[in-house]
């Protein structure tokens, strides 16, 4: 599965009505086809208006033809995902999509809340479990590194506290040969390019 690249998803995100300018990414044909569906897992940076999920589902994809199910939850951690039972429910949803003839692409993005109480390796182990389980029910996992926070240092660069969690996500992606979107790096580059004022207007 190589149809989803960082470039593709960022190109799609840029078309979603967010402020990202159109990047010169190659067009990857057939990304959003009716025989695919999308299931989004993660925290508020995927779920809420400030996150990328709603724009992705409602604007980037043609939701009259493409199923896009946003199961991200504000405050979500990988551990909470397991303990709340949402993991089990999500696997059932993904399995149902797969057996209905869709090829469910499952985006997985954590870190913002995981980092508040556990080292990166804890999230990494859980991501590995999620990736394997998603594949076992017929889904195609895509790992995303955490969308950056918009905390700027006085020199105009991002004060980044998520680097180790992004690195852990990349490690899990490589170890399990999972498609990766390095949203952390891309969003830092973007927010630094547009600066603090424009970044905060994204609220
Ligand atoms: C979405 O798909 C429907 C059905 O194929 C089509 O009629 C409509 O024009 C599409 N909308 C966009 C924005 O592409
Ligand atoms: C990962 O999952 C385990 C088992 O549910 C849990 O104990 C741990 O806190 C989780 N880690 C994170 C960062 O959520």
Tab-separated table of C-alpha atoms and ligand atoms in Angstrom, residues 76-83 110-111 113-127 129 165, ligand 2:
chain	number	residue	atom	x	y	z
A	76	UNK	CA	-7.740	10.959	23.471
A	77	UNK	CA	-4.633	8.938	24.246
A	78	UNK	CA	-3.679	5.532	22.935
A	79	UNK	CA	-4.270	4.104	26.409
A	80	UNK	CA	-7.706	5.705	26.721
A	81	UNK	CA	-8.519	4.402	23.242
A	82	UNK	CA	-8.006	0.842	24.526
A	83	UNK	CA	-9.603	1.277	27.925
A	110	UNK	CA	-1.672	10.559	18.744
A	111	UNK	CA	0.844	12.337	20.973
A	113	UNK	CA	-2.235	13.870	25.365
A	114	UNK	CA	-0.089	10.752	25.547
A	115	UNK	CA	2.889	13.008	26.215
A	116	UNK	CA	1.294	14.377	29.365
A	117	UNK	CA	1.795	11.206	31.374
A	118	UNK	CA	3.984	8.617	29.663
A	119	UNK	CA	7.264	8.357	27.743
A	120	UNK	CA	7.132	8.113	23.920
A	121	UNK	CA	7.823	4.360	24.004
A	122	UNK	CA	4.509	3.773	25.774
A	123	UNK	CA	2.613	5.454	22.941
A	124	UNK	CA	4.823	3.619	20.436
A	125	UNK	CA	3.929	0.197	21.810
A	126	UNK	CA	0.264	1.115	21.669
A	127	UNK	CA	0.540	2.427	18.119
A	129	UNK	CA	-0.865	-2.727	18.607
A	165	UNK	CA	6.545	11.670	20.088
B	2	LIG	C1	-0.649	2.369	26.367
B	2	LIG	O1	-1.532	1.342	26.702
B	2	LIG	C2	-1.299	0.771	27.975
B	2	LIG	C3	-2.233	-0.422	28.103
B	2	LIG	O2	-3.561	-0.020	27.974
B	2	LIG	C4	-1.503	1.822	29.039
B	2	LIG	O3	-1.199	1.282	30.305
B	2	LIG	C5	-0.591	3.013	28.771
B	2	LIG	O4	-0.842	4.060	29.671
B	2	LIG	C6	-0.824	3.506	27.351
B	2	LIG	N1	0.084	4.601	27.045
B	2	LIG	C7	-0.348	5.811	26.687
B	2	LIG	C8	0.723	6.818	26.385
B	2	LIG	O5	-1.526	6.100	26.598
